[in-house]
Amino acid sequence: MRRPPPTMRSNALFFAVCAFLLAPSISKADKTLYTPDDHVLILDIENFNDKLYNQNRAFFVEFYSSYCGACISYAPKFKTFAKDVMDWKDTVEVTVVNCADEKNSPLCREHGIDSFPTLKYFKYQSKTKDDGVKFEGDKHDIINLPGNLAQLVYDDYMQQKPAEWPKFAPIHSTATVKDLWSSFPTEFLVIVFEKMPAKTAWSLMIDFASEKRVRIFNAAEDHPLLNTLNDASKSFPKLVVYKNNLDSADYVAREAGDYYGMLTKIEQYLNGAVPDAERQEPVVNAVDSPKAQPADSLLQGNEIDPFKVQLLDLTAALTYMTEHEIPRKQRIIGEDFTALKSFIHLLSKYVPGTNPIRRLFYRLDQWLTTEVASDSIASEQWLAKLEKVQDELGHPLAANSTYSSCRGSKPHLRGYTCGLWTLFHGVTAQAYKQDGANADFKPVAVLEPIRQFVKHFLSCEECSKHFDQMANERRLSAVVAPQEVVLWLWRAHNEVNERLKGAASEDPSFPKQQFPPPSLCPSCRSGSSWDEKVVLDFLTKHYTNVYTDSAKSGSYKVSDFDKGHRADADKKLNLNPRFAGVGQRVERMEETERRLQQEKTDLSPQRRWQAYDSERRLNEDGGGWLGWTGLDTTLCISLWLISSLFLICLFVYFKYRRNKSKFWKTFYYYNDYKV
């Protein structure tokens, strides 16, 4: 008839920290952590408004991201909760939205979702996003989550009094059982004696709202009806059942406990399974953790090297970061804006990748530093500027990027955060390689922007909190030695690996381990301890060598190459499978392009030649040899080349004439052949 109550772990707080996981762009079905069989309504940007607004019921929505380790660990609990309250859907329905699905980014941004998982309550007859209220309670306390949801429903009822909903108001102090029978004819009356807030009673009212045989009421703990019971115990909340229009109680469940315990008692009573003499304690078991699943068909016949630093992984992580993580909030303001500026500036100097990628972050940095006048920007401004720079540079961050070495055995495992860790290590390694020998190099100037980005923009809430806590415990602000810019992050990453070993978010095909493993660096360990000098050398080389095994080169794919050469007849083409992690002299390239653009703009048929003071010209626009522009120099060199070519041709011609005359004279005077 109805589902049995759940089995759960009492008072468990399930922590999950940053895991290396993200769902790559495969399909909508692959990305979600939930299915309709989980008793949740799956919403997205296409059906959200139609399904949720203007309805005669409320909605409890989990906004989650399928890459987020906290969400993956939380999903089994939320599924259990959704199953427990599946009979509540006529009053309040449990729904989910996957914000990792790129098409849902505008929806999640509209609702201000900046961390995962986020729970929101949308009231009866919601009209807009403003009718959604963020759940501020402990979402991990699944035992009490139904009661907390019932509190939201009760508050909603007291404001709007929906006719379709249960009557939540407690019975009057003068009401008798006979009054209740006459006003609410049914087969069973159930009264829960509980003081306000009566979350247990409200939960049972919602649960049995569609059960025609049963009517649930709430009464205060000092209600006169208690004097009619043969129960002197002071245990509350107390459950009492009346049947068949009788004034005396037929069943008193002493010490029935919480909502789940009372639900058990009512179910057993209705099924005739509990004699009046039996008073069983409520049983609440732990929620079973999800078992590790074997790798699916994604890995069959396609072995992955999880340790290679691949350009495809970096590009995919940067794409998701810039298009979805950063603009997740409607407005980036205050500390968020400061964190964004410092992190983009860091990437403009040290981001591993191609020259176009570095130029992209250089231009974003210039925009944030010199063109944005306020201390905030709207997410639409960020996205518009990003798209403009992408167009100018040929879209170095390709849309719908997938993962290579960071690809997991399941679509929601590894992925983005694996790529993000790789990016962070690449940045620190490049910073040390490029500037570590400089006397004014400060490791904190590299590590602190990374910390602030994780704190303000990593939408996995528990991940960001743990990273920030770890930064405090490991005294990030006190890092001074140049090599620590690499080693500090390496130690922190290994600490996370140790903590997440065996967690629900761990990919069973790629178990967590201490990096680097002996297979990559046999000399990095000496017994049970690390040789940090060797580790530093290894990490610097490892993270500044970026491979392009899965990238494209023009119209050719990497799969078309065999050992660096095309497999077809065109053997002249080749693709280097590895390149230096950072393009150099981006500032000079940008300055050159600006100069050429300016000269192109200034060039016209009426252009006048001007005599420039070389020192003034050099100071004013920073270029030219002896005060000349690049165009002046080009014209001069062209004229010199043409003149030289003409003189060479003239010399060859006269030489030819001379030699021709000499040949005929020799032929005529020194040979027997006469004409």
XYZ file of C-alpha atoms in Angstrom:
675
model
C 0.000 0.000 0.000
C 2.689 2.495 1.103
C 6.463 2.273 1.204
C 8.141 1.259 4.432
C 10.077 3.916 6.340
C 13.754 4.385 5.497
C 16.850 2.911 6.956
C 19.370 5.593 7.738
C 22.425 6.426 9.778
C 21.630 8.581 12.773
C 23.245 11.968 13.102
C 25.792 11.408 10.291
C 27.477 14.330 8.601
C 28.830 13.137 5.299
C 31.758 15.324 4.266
C 33.090 15.204 0.721
C 35.901 17.374 -0.355
C 37.321 18.380 -3.713
C 37.514 15.301 -5.908
C 38.834 15.056 -9.385
C 35.619 14.751 -11.262
C 33.375 16.335 -13.846
C 30.918 15.094 -16.344
C 32.318 15.704 -19.830
C 30.012 16.704 -22.623
C 28.503 13.388 -23.691
C 24.739 13.451 -23.336
C 22.085 14.753 -21.024
C 21.379 11.283 -19.648
C 25.035 10.636 -18.910
C 25.496 13.876 -17.018
C 22.824 13.543 -14.383
C 23.226 11.877 -11.002
C 19.485 11.174 -10.860
C 16.828 9.357 -12.874
C 13.024 9.390 -12.561
C 13.333 6.060 -10.740
C 14.873 8.020 -7.862
C 11.469 9.629 -7.144
C 12.631 13.087 -8.178
C 11.292 15.391 -10.857
C 14.193 16.251 -13.178
C 14.074 19.878 -14.281
C 16.146 21.833 -16.771
C 16.038 25.186 -18.501
C 13.431 23.929 -20.960
C 10.797 22.742 -18.487
C 11.625 24.572 -15.235
C 9.157 27.428 -15.583
C 6.295 25.287 -16.895
C 6.691 22.577 -14.266
C 7.365 24.735 -11.224
C 5.534 28.045 -11.563
C 1.792 28.557 -10.990
C 1.288 25.116 -9.457
C -0.995 24.153 -6.558
C 1.899 22.658 -4.658
C 5.362 23.640 -3.447
C 8.717 22.367 -4.741
C 11.938 21.415 -2.987
C 14.770 21.745 -5.512
C 18.343 20.509 -5.319
C 20.619 22.505 -7.596
C 23.678 20.293 -8.041
C 26.643 19.744 -10.318
C 27.454 16.249 -11.467
C 31.199 16.958 -11.306
C 31.074 18.013 -7.652
C 32.404 15.459 -5.180
C 30.069 16.753 -2.489
C 27.101 16.251 -4.815
C 28.159 12.729 -5.728
C 28.456 11.802 -2.059
C 25.212 13.577 -1.230
C 23.181 11.988 -4.051
C 22.534 8.635 -2.261
C 21.226 10.507 0.776
C 19.030 12.790 -1.258
C 17.653 9.818 -3.181
C 16.767 8.144 0.113
C 15.131 11.355 1.315
C 13.191 11.687 -1.954
C 11.944 8.131 -1.622
C 10.912 8.752 1.980
C 8.782 11.756 1.030
C 7.542 10.541 -2.349
C 3.972 10.546 -0.986
C 4.311 14.263 -0.262
C 4.230 15.300 -3.923
C 0.613 16.497 -3.859
C 1.780 19.095 -1.334
C 5.501 19.480 -2.034
C 7.486 17.730 -4.753
C 11.217 16.952 -4.704
C 13.065 18.031 -7.849
C 16.649 18.367 -9.109
C 18.517 20.589 -11.580
C 21.976 19.697 -12.909
C 23.943 22.935 -13.212
C 26.918 21.108 -14.779
C 24.824 20.741 -17.927
C 25.975 23.760 -19.945
C 22.485 24.617 -21.152
C 21.328 25.035 -17.530
C 23.994 27.629 -16.691
C 21.671 30.604 -17.379
C 18.979 28.991 -15.203
C 21.361 28.396 -12.282
C 22.804 31.876 -12.687
C 19.316 33.384 -12.647
C 18.598 31.656 -9.339
C 21.897 32.773 -7.799
C 23.377 29.296 -7.371
C 27.032 29.761 -6.492
C 27.739 26.566 -4.548
C 26.702 22.925 -4.700
C 24.586 21.279 -3.592
C 22.102 24.084 -2.925
C 18.534 23.342 -1.785
C 15.706 25.812 -2.410
C 12.045 25.833 -1.403
C 9.559 27.291 -3.900
C 6.264 28.179 -2.294
C 2.725 27.310 -3.338
C 1.831 29.094 -6.597
C 5.355 30.418 -7.155
C 5.553 32.970 -9.922
C 9.219 33.930 -10.303
C 12.710 33.095 -9.092
C 12.164 35.455 -6.168
C 9.651 32.997 -4.701
C 12.463 30.518 -4.084
C 13.989 30.490 -0.593
C 17.401 28.934 0.056
C 17.328 26.135 2.611
C 19.669 27.199 5.393
C 19.410 24.078 7.558
C 21.712 21.080 7.674
C 21.015 19.311 4.399
C 23.187 16.376 5.464
C 20.999 15.641 8.485
C 18.632 13.415 6.534
C 16.935 12.218 9.728
C 15.582 15.716 10.381
C 15.342 16.942 6.780
C 11.654 15.899 6.368
C 10.759 17.843 9.492
C 12.664 20.896 8.274
C 10.883 20.692 4.944
C 7.572 20.335 6.802
C 8.434 23.556 8.657
C 8.758 25.365 5.317
C 5.444 23.916 4.144
C 3.764 24.922 7.420
C 5.059 28.513 7.165
C 3.855 28.619 3.565
C 0.419 27.333 4.631
C 0.056 29.929 7.358
C 0.722 32.654 4.791
C -1.472 31.444 1.924
C -3.905 28.829 3.378
C -4.054 26.634 0.250
C -7.391 24.775 0.174
C -5.733 21.683 -1.325
C -3.293 21.255 1.567
C -3.718 19.581 4.978
C -4.984 21.756 7.821
C -1.838 22.370 9.819
C -3.281 24.448 12.635
C -3.281 22.575 15.988
C -6.644 21.532 17.413
C -8.285 23.941 19.844
C -7.710 23.413 23.556
C -11.456 22.785 24.065
C -11.862 20.349 21.171
C -12.947 16.797 22.001
C -12.561 13.595 20.067
C -16.300 13.685 19.328
C -15.846 17.125 17.770
C -13.108 15.797 15.552
C -15.210 12.823 14.415
C -18.108 15.046 13.502
C -15.990 17.556 11.615
C -13.692 15.054 9.889
C -15.491 11.770 9.242
C -12.963 9.039 8.488
C -11.926 5.571 9.694
C -8.953 6.545 11.867
C -8.043 9.682 13.790
C -4.411 10.131 14.739
C -3.345 12.817 17.209
C 0.283 13.715 17.724
C 0.872 15.529 20.993
C 3.838 17.772 20.315
C 4.864 21.297 21.218
C 5.579 23.909 18.567
C 7.212 23.681 16.152
C 5.375 20.400 15.616
C 7.579 19.144 12.788
C 6.762 15.475 13.409
C 3.010 16.107 13.275
C 3.316 18.309 10.187
C 5.418 15.671 8.411
C 2.799 12.991 9.129
C -0.010 15.317 7.969
C 1.725 15.811 4.608
C 2.548 12.116 4.351
C -1.052 10.977 4.882
C -2.705 13.869 3.009
C -3.870 11.568 0.222
C -4.806 8.668 2.543
C -8.602 8.860 2.859
C -8.851 6.425 5.800
C -6.605 8.435 8.105
C -6.694 12.013 9.401
C -3.694 13.416 11.317
C -3.960 16.200 13.927
C -1.566 18.071 16.142
C -2.297 18.915 19.787
C -0.254 20.737 22.405
C 1.610 18.746 25.045
C -0.752 20.062 27.728
C -4.000 19.403 25.840
C -6.868 18.119 28.090
C -7.249 15.012 25.904
C -4.119 13.652 27.520
C -6.137 13.230 30.758
C -8.360 10.662 29.022
C -5.423 8.349 28.271
C -4.161 5.499 30.398
C -0.631 6.762 29.884
C 1.168 8.667 32.595
C 4.489 8.887 30.705
C 5.911 12.283 29.939
C 7.486 11.168 26.676
C 6.790 13.484 23.734
C 5.916 13.603 20.971
C 3.191 11.074 21.701
C 1.120 9.172 19.135
C -2.531 8.251 19.823
C -4.917 6.482 17.425
C -8.741 6.476 17.533
C -10.979 4.398 15.270
C -14.586 3.835 14.277
C -16.022 6.974 15.913
C -14.961 5.840 19.384
C -14.040 8.457 21.974
C -11.448 6.322 23.727
C -8.027 5.724 22.298
C -7.482 2.385 20.605
C -3.701 2.613 20.455
C -1.112 4.663 22.341
C 2.416 4.393 21.021
C 4.622 5.394 23.894
C 8.104 6.640 23.001
C 7.433 6.359 19.294
C 10.276 8.765 18.634
C 10.679 10.945 15.571
C 8.810 11.123 12.276
C 10.228 7.825 11.032
C 9.399 6.033 14.256
C 5.815 7.317 14.260
C 5.427 6.488 10.586
C 6.504 2.947 11.405
C 3.946 2.717 14.242
C 1.085 4.002 12.085
C 1.938 1.642 9.225
C 2.155 -1.315 11.581
C -1.084 -0.371 13.289
C -2.989 -0.037 9.996
C -1.647 -3.406 8.896
C -2.552 -5.036 12.227
C 1.069 -5.925 12.864
C 1.477 -4.324 16.290
C -0.704 -5.548 19.185
C -1.477 -2.944 21.804
C 0.884 -4.643 24.218
C 3.849 -4.309 21.899
C 5.767 -1.059 22.044
C 8.728 -1.453 19.706
C 11.414 1.140 19.510
C 11.841 2.869 16.177
C 14.631 1.425 14.119
C 16.737 3.782 12.071
C 19.594 2.186 10.193
C 22.434 3.795 8.326
C 22.217 4.786 4.711
C 24.279 2.408 2.661
C 27.081 4.104 0.794
C 27.007 3.505 -2.962
C 29.188 0.619 -4.031
C 31.973 1.303 -6.428
C 30.909 0.558 -9.990
C 33.144 -1.082 -12.581
C 34.358 0.961 -15.504
C 31.803 1.211 -18.286
C 32.246 0.994 -22.019
C 34.033 4.346 -22.177
C 37.262 2.632 -21.200
C 36.944 -0.554 -23.214
C 39.669 -0.702 -25.806
C 40.820 2.830 -24.967
C 43.441 2.886 -22.255
C 43.945 6.212 -20.504
C 47.202 7.515 -19.080
C 45.896 9.487 -16.090
C 49.241 11.198 -15.417
C 49.948 12.883 -18.748
C 49.501 16.641 -18.834
C 47.284 17.080 -21.873
C 46.397 20.324 -23.615
C 42.866 18.977 -24.105
C 42.337 18.673 -20.329
C 43.667 22.168 -19.675
C 41.515 23.672 -22.418
C 38.393 21.845 -21.226
C 38.919 22.998 -17.643
C 39.590 26.599 -18.714
C 36.492 26.574 -20.911
C 34.222 25.354 -18.129
C 35.852 27.711 -15.631
C 35.405 30.840 -17.763
C 31.992 30.055 -19.246
C 30.237 28.487 -16.251
C 32.066 28.701 -12.915
C 33.074 32.374 -12.995
C 29.751 33.784 -14.307
C 27.638 31.542 -12.073
C 26.742 34.547 -9.930
C 24.604 37.253 -11.490
C 27.053 39.919 -10.361
C 30.712 39.561 -9.428
C 31.304 42.126 -6.724
C 33.498 42.950 -3.732
C 35.812 40.142 -2.622
C 34.656 37.985 -5.519
C 35.740 40.667 -7.992
C 39.102 41.128 -6.263
C 39.690 37.361 -6.338
C 38.786 37.236 -10.040
C 41.178 40.050 -10.958
C 44.131 38.502 -9.121
C 43.513 35.039 -10.575
C 43.138 36.246 -14.174
C 46.312 38.309 -13.746
C 48.092 35.169 -12.533
C 46.887 33.217 -15.575
C 47.982 36.009 -17.917
C 51.541 35.404 -16.715
C 51.753 31.659 -16.168
C 48.806 29.814 -17.727
C 50.028 26.604 -19.403
C 48.856 26.390 -22.986
C 49.244 27.908 -26.406
C 50.067 31.533 -27.207
C 46.427 32.301 -28.132
C 45.340 31.017 -24.710
C 47.872 33.243 -22.961
C 46.842 36.196 -25.116
C 43.227 35.583 -24.164
C 43.973 35.874 -20.458
C 46.322 38.792 -21.084
C 43.460 40.708 -22.737
C 41.001 39.750 -20.005
C 43.528 40.951 -17.439
C 43.991 44.272 -19.265
C 40.226 44.694 -19.453
C 39.667 44.026 -15.756
C 42.613 46.203 -14.722
C 42.332 49.225 -16.988
C 38.870 49.317 -18.556
C 36.500 48.227 -15.790
C 36.031 51.370 -13.729
C 33.903 49.904 -10.924
C 34.616 47.176 -8.386
C 32.064 44.831 -9.899
C 30.836 43.395 -13.188
C 27.680 41.598 -14.258
C 28.033 38.035 -15.461
C 26.658 39.172 -18.840
C 29.552 41.637 -19.130
C 32.057 38.889 -18.441
C 30.510 36.519 -20.972
C 30.277 39.238 -23.634
C 33.935 40.207 -23.178
C 35.013 36.568 -23.171
C 33.154 35.926 -26.434
C 34.666 39.048 -28.028
C 38.229 38.051 -27.139
C 37.531 34.486 -28.242
C 36.387 35.771 -31.649
C 39.467 37.972 -31.979
C 41.861 35.104 -31.254
C 40.099 32.323 -33.154
C 38.423 30.665 -30.136
C 41.471 29.103 -28.436
C 39.086 27.772 -25.749
C 36.940 25.497 -27.852
C 33.329 24.919 -26.830
C 32.156 21.477 -25.684
C 35.666 20.340 -24.827
C 36.036 16.811 -23.546
C 38.776 15.312 -21.402
C 41.685 13.046 -22.178
C 43.911 12.055 -19.244
C 41.328 13.489 -16.849
C 38.455 11.458 -18.281
C 36.858 9.184 -15.721
C 35.342 5.739 -15.994
C 31.962 7.410 -15.456
C 30.949 10.717 -17.049
C 30.625 12.454 -13.671
C 33.985 11.275 -12.290
C 37.270 13.228 -12.453
C 36.938 15.677 -15.371
C 36.771 19.342 -14.323
C 38.459 19.253 -10.951
C 41.148 16.941 -12.287
C 41.728 19.512 -15.029
C 41.651 22.299 -12.447
C 44.310 20.627 -10.284
C 46.410 20.107 -13.424
C 46.010 23.798 -14.244
C 47.076 24.862 -10.742
C 50.153 22.622 -10.831
C 51.006 23.897 -14.318
C 50.783 27.504 -13.124
C 53.013 26.941 -10.085
C 55.572 24.943 -12.069
C 55.761 27.594 -14.791
C 56.046 30.381 -12.217
C 58.987 28.623 -10.558
C 60.666 27.828 -13.866
C 60.165 31.322 -15.258
C 60.707 33.564 -12.219
C 61.884 31.354 -9.358
C 65.462 32.614 -9.637
C 64.417 36.272 -9.387
C 65.249 37.904 -6.067
C 61.815 39.537 -5.830
C 59.840 36.353 -6.565
C 57.187 35.658 -3.910
C 55.463 32.243 -3.860
C 52.482 33.701 -1.987
C 51.763 35.940 -4.975
C 51.093 32.751 -6.943
C 49.442 30.558 -4.309
C 47.122 33.159 -2.770
C 45.222 33.932 -6.035
C 44.681 30.180 -6.457
C 43.343 29.962 -2.921
C 41.032 32.936 -3.421
C 39.706 31.556 -6.706
C 38.856 28.235 -5.064
C 37.254 30.037 -2.137
C 35.085 32.355 -4.227
C 34.445 30.524 -7.498
C 34.654 26.774 -6.998
C 30.964 25.943 -6.796
C 31.543 22.754 -4.816
C 30.930 24.427 -1.453
C 32.531 21.777 0.750
C 35.520 21.548 -1.570
C 36.220 25.266 -1.358
C 35.777 25.344 2.430
C 38.146 22.422 2.882
C 40.785 23.982 0.625
C 40.595 27.266 2.522
C 40.869 25.452 5.855
C 43.827 23.460 4.576
C 45.514 26.686 3.412
C 45.205 28.076 6.937
C 46.460 24.901 8.583
C 49.401 24.626 6.194
C 50.216 28.329 6.678
C 50.087 29.318 3.048
C 50.646 32.978 3.948
C 54.005 32.094 5.519
C 55.480 30.425 2.414
C 58.732 32.179 1.495
C 61.153 29.793 -0.269
C 60.738 29.951 -4.079
C 60.543 26.161 -4.464
C 57.591 26.060 -2.066
C 55.361 27.512 -4.778
C 55.503 24.035 -6.333
C 55.956 21.880 -3.240
C 53.217 23.473 -1.106
C 50.526 22.692 -3.672
C 51.953 19.199 -4.207
C 51.703 18.388 -0.479
C 48.184 19.804 -0.300
C 47.091 17.702 -3.275
C 48.480 14.522 -1.758
C 46.655 15.314 1.488
C 43.383 15.559 -0.448
C 44.141 12.265 -2.218
C 44.694 10.555 1.110
C 41.494 11.990 2.542
C 39.361 10.983 -0.435
C 40.754 7.482 -0.791
C 37.803 5.115 -0.749
C 35.200 7.916 -0.809
C 32.078 7.738 -2.964
C 33.539 10.332 -5.329
C 36.659 8.243 -6.026
C 36.870 6.741 -9.494
C 37.307 2.978 -8.939
C 39.292 2.715 -12.176
C 41.695 5.420 -11.009
C 42.076 5.018 -7.238
C 43.602 7.844 -5.225
C 47.319 7.520 -4.578
C 50.293 9.622 -3.567
C 51.874 11.450 -6.476
C 54.234 10.875 -8.143
C 54.018 7.081 -8.066
C 57.232 5.032 -8.330
C 56.369 4.172 -11.932
C 56.827 7.843 -12.873
C 59.606 8.834 -10.496
C 61.461 5.904 -8.876
C 63.971 8.209 -7.185
C 61.395 10.601 -5.694
C 61.087 8.438 -2.593
C 63.776 7.266 -0.270
C 62.156 4.522 1.770
C 58.988 5.949 3.277
C 60.036 9.602 2.904
C 60.123 11.926 -0.088
C 63.285 13.367 -1.567
C 61.812 16.821 -2.119
C 64.705 18.069 -4.226
C 64.099 15.262 -6.720
C 60.347 15.778 -6.455
C 60.735 19.480 -7.257
C 62.764 18.740 -10.362
C 60.275 16.097 -11.473
C 57.189 18.271 -10.914
C 58.693 21.263 -12.709
C 59.491 19.206 -15.780
C 56.277 17.182 -15.658
C 53.865 20.110 -15.489
C 55.660 22.326 -18.015
C 55.581 19.631 -20.714
C 52.097 19.697 -22.208
C 51.090 16.954 -24.616
C 48.775 17.321 -27.598
C 47.921 13.662 -28.105
C 44.206 14.387 -28.479
C 44.339 17.871 -29.963
C 43.694 18.974 -33.524
C 46.171 20.649 -35.849
C 44.407 22.562 -38.575
C 42.355 20.134 -40.635
C 44.360 17.144 -39.415
C 43.667 15.032 -36.351
C 46.301 13.601 -34.080
C 44.972 10.153 -34.899
C 46.163 10.778 -38.486
C 49.776 10.816 -37.292
C 52.130 7.945 -36.625
C 55.217 8.778 -34.587
C 54.946 12.431 -35.461
C 54.224 12.010 -39.179
C 51.126 11.733 -41.285
C 50.140 8.176 -42.124
C 49.184 9.134 -45.686
C 51.410 10.167 -48.585
C 52.029 13.692 -47.303
C 55.081 12.947 -45.198
C 56.149 16.582 -44.943
C 53.456 17.393 -42.389
C 54.157 16.576 -38.777
C 52.766 17.335 -35.337
C 54.935 17.695 -32.282
C 53.209 15.684 -29.527
C 54.692 17.897 -26.813
C 55.380 21.589 -26.489
C 56.579 24.007 -23.841
C 53.774 24.661 -21.409
C 53.728 28.444 -21.808
C 54.023 30.710 -24.811
C 56.581 33.488 -24.259
C 56.547 37.247 -24.745
C 52.798 37.683 -24.949
C 53.141 41.353 -24.064
C 55.388 41.929 -27.081
C 52.966 40.129 -29.408
C 50.071 42.177 -28.114
C 52.046 45.423 -28.457
C 53.058 44.550 -32.025
C 49.463 43.831 -32.982
C 48.262 47.093 -31.462
C 50.936 49.001 -33.399
C 50.031 47.354 -36.685
C 46.353 48.036 -36.114
C 47.129 51.678 -35.353
C 49.305 52.077 -38.434
C 46.621 50.473 -40.565
C 44.132 52.968 -39.215
C 46.474 55.935 -39.793
C 47.436 54.944 -43.344
C 45.630 57.009 -46.034
C 46.374 58.540 -49.516
C 46.824 61.940 -47.883
C 49.327 60.716 -45.315
C 52.083 63.277 -44.767
C 55.669 62.423 -44.025
C 56.769 64.019 -40.798
C 60.141 64.569 -39.274
C 60.088 63.176 -35.781
C 62.408 63.867 -32.974
C 63.608 60.313 -32.332
C 63.742 60.625 -28.560
C 60.267 62.192 -28.380
C 58.791 59.599 -30.728
C 60.332 56.728 -28.796
C 58.926 58.055 -25.542
C 55.477 58.761 -26.946
C 54.637 55.568 -28.772
C 57.449 53.297 -27.710
C 58.695 52.094 -31.094
C 60.573 52.623 -34.323
C 64.242 52.813 -35.184
C 65.533 56.376 -35.139
C 61.970 57.583 -34.759
C 60.666 55.753 -37.858
C 57.417 53.796 -37.849
C 57.301 50.153 -38.788
C 55.831 51.089 -42.173
C 58.683 53.553 -42.853
C 61.217 50.856 -42.127
C 59.406 48.329 -44.326
C 59.319 50.716 -47.314
C 62.997 51.553 -46.908
C 64.017 47.898 -46.820
C 61.822 47.137 -49.852
C 63.458 49.921 -51.911
C 66.917 48.725 -50.900
C 66.107 45.163 -51.966
C 64.730 46.288 -55.336
C 67.799 48.448 -55.993
C 70.137 45.623 -55.060
C 68.310 43.195 -57.308
C 68.525 45.640 -60.219
C 72.276 46.106 -59.764
C 72.822 42.347 -59.580
C 70.857 41.813 -62.792
C 72.843 44.590 -64.521
C 76.138 43.051 -63.427
C 75.100 39.614 -64.690
C 74.047 41.047 -68.031
C 77.368 42.843 -68.711
C 79.280 39.789 -67.587
C 77.279 37.715 -69.986
C 77.974 40.098 -72.892
C 81.664 40.087 -72.146
C 81.903 36.349 -71.925
C 79.907 35.895 -75.118
C 82.295 38.066 -77.098
C 85.303 36.245 -75.689
C 83.805 32.875 -76.611
C 83.372 33.706 -80.275
C 86.820 35.217 -80.553
C 88.343 32.086 -79.099
C 86.263 29.867 -81.321
C 87.309 31.764 -84.451
C 91.004 32.252 -83.846
C 92.019 29.081 -82.017
C 90.069 26.334 -83.767
C 90.299 24.715 -87.192
C 86.689 25.406 -87.920
C 86.541 28.541 -89.979
C 83.516 30.193 -91.410
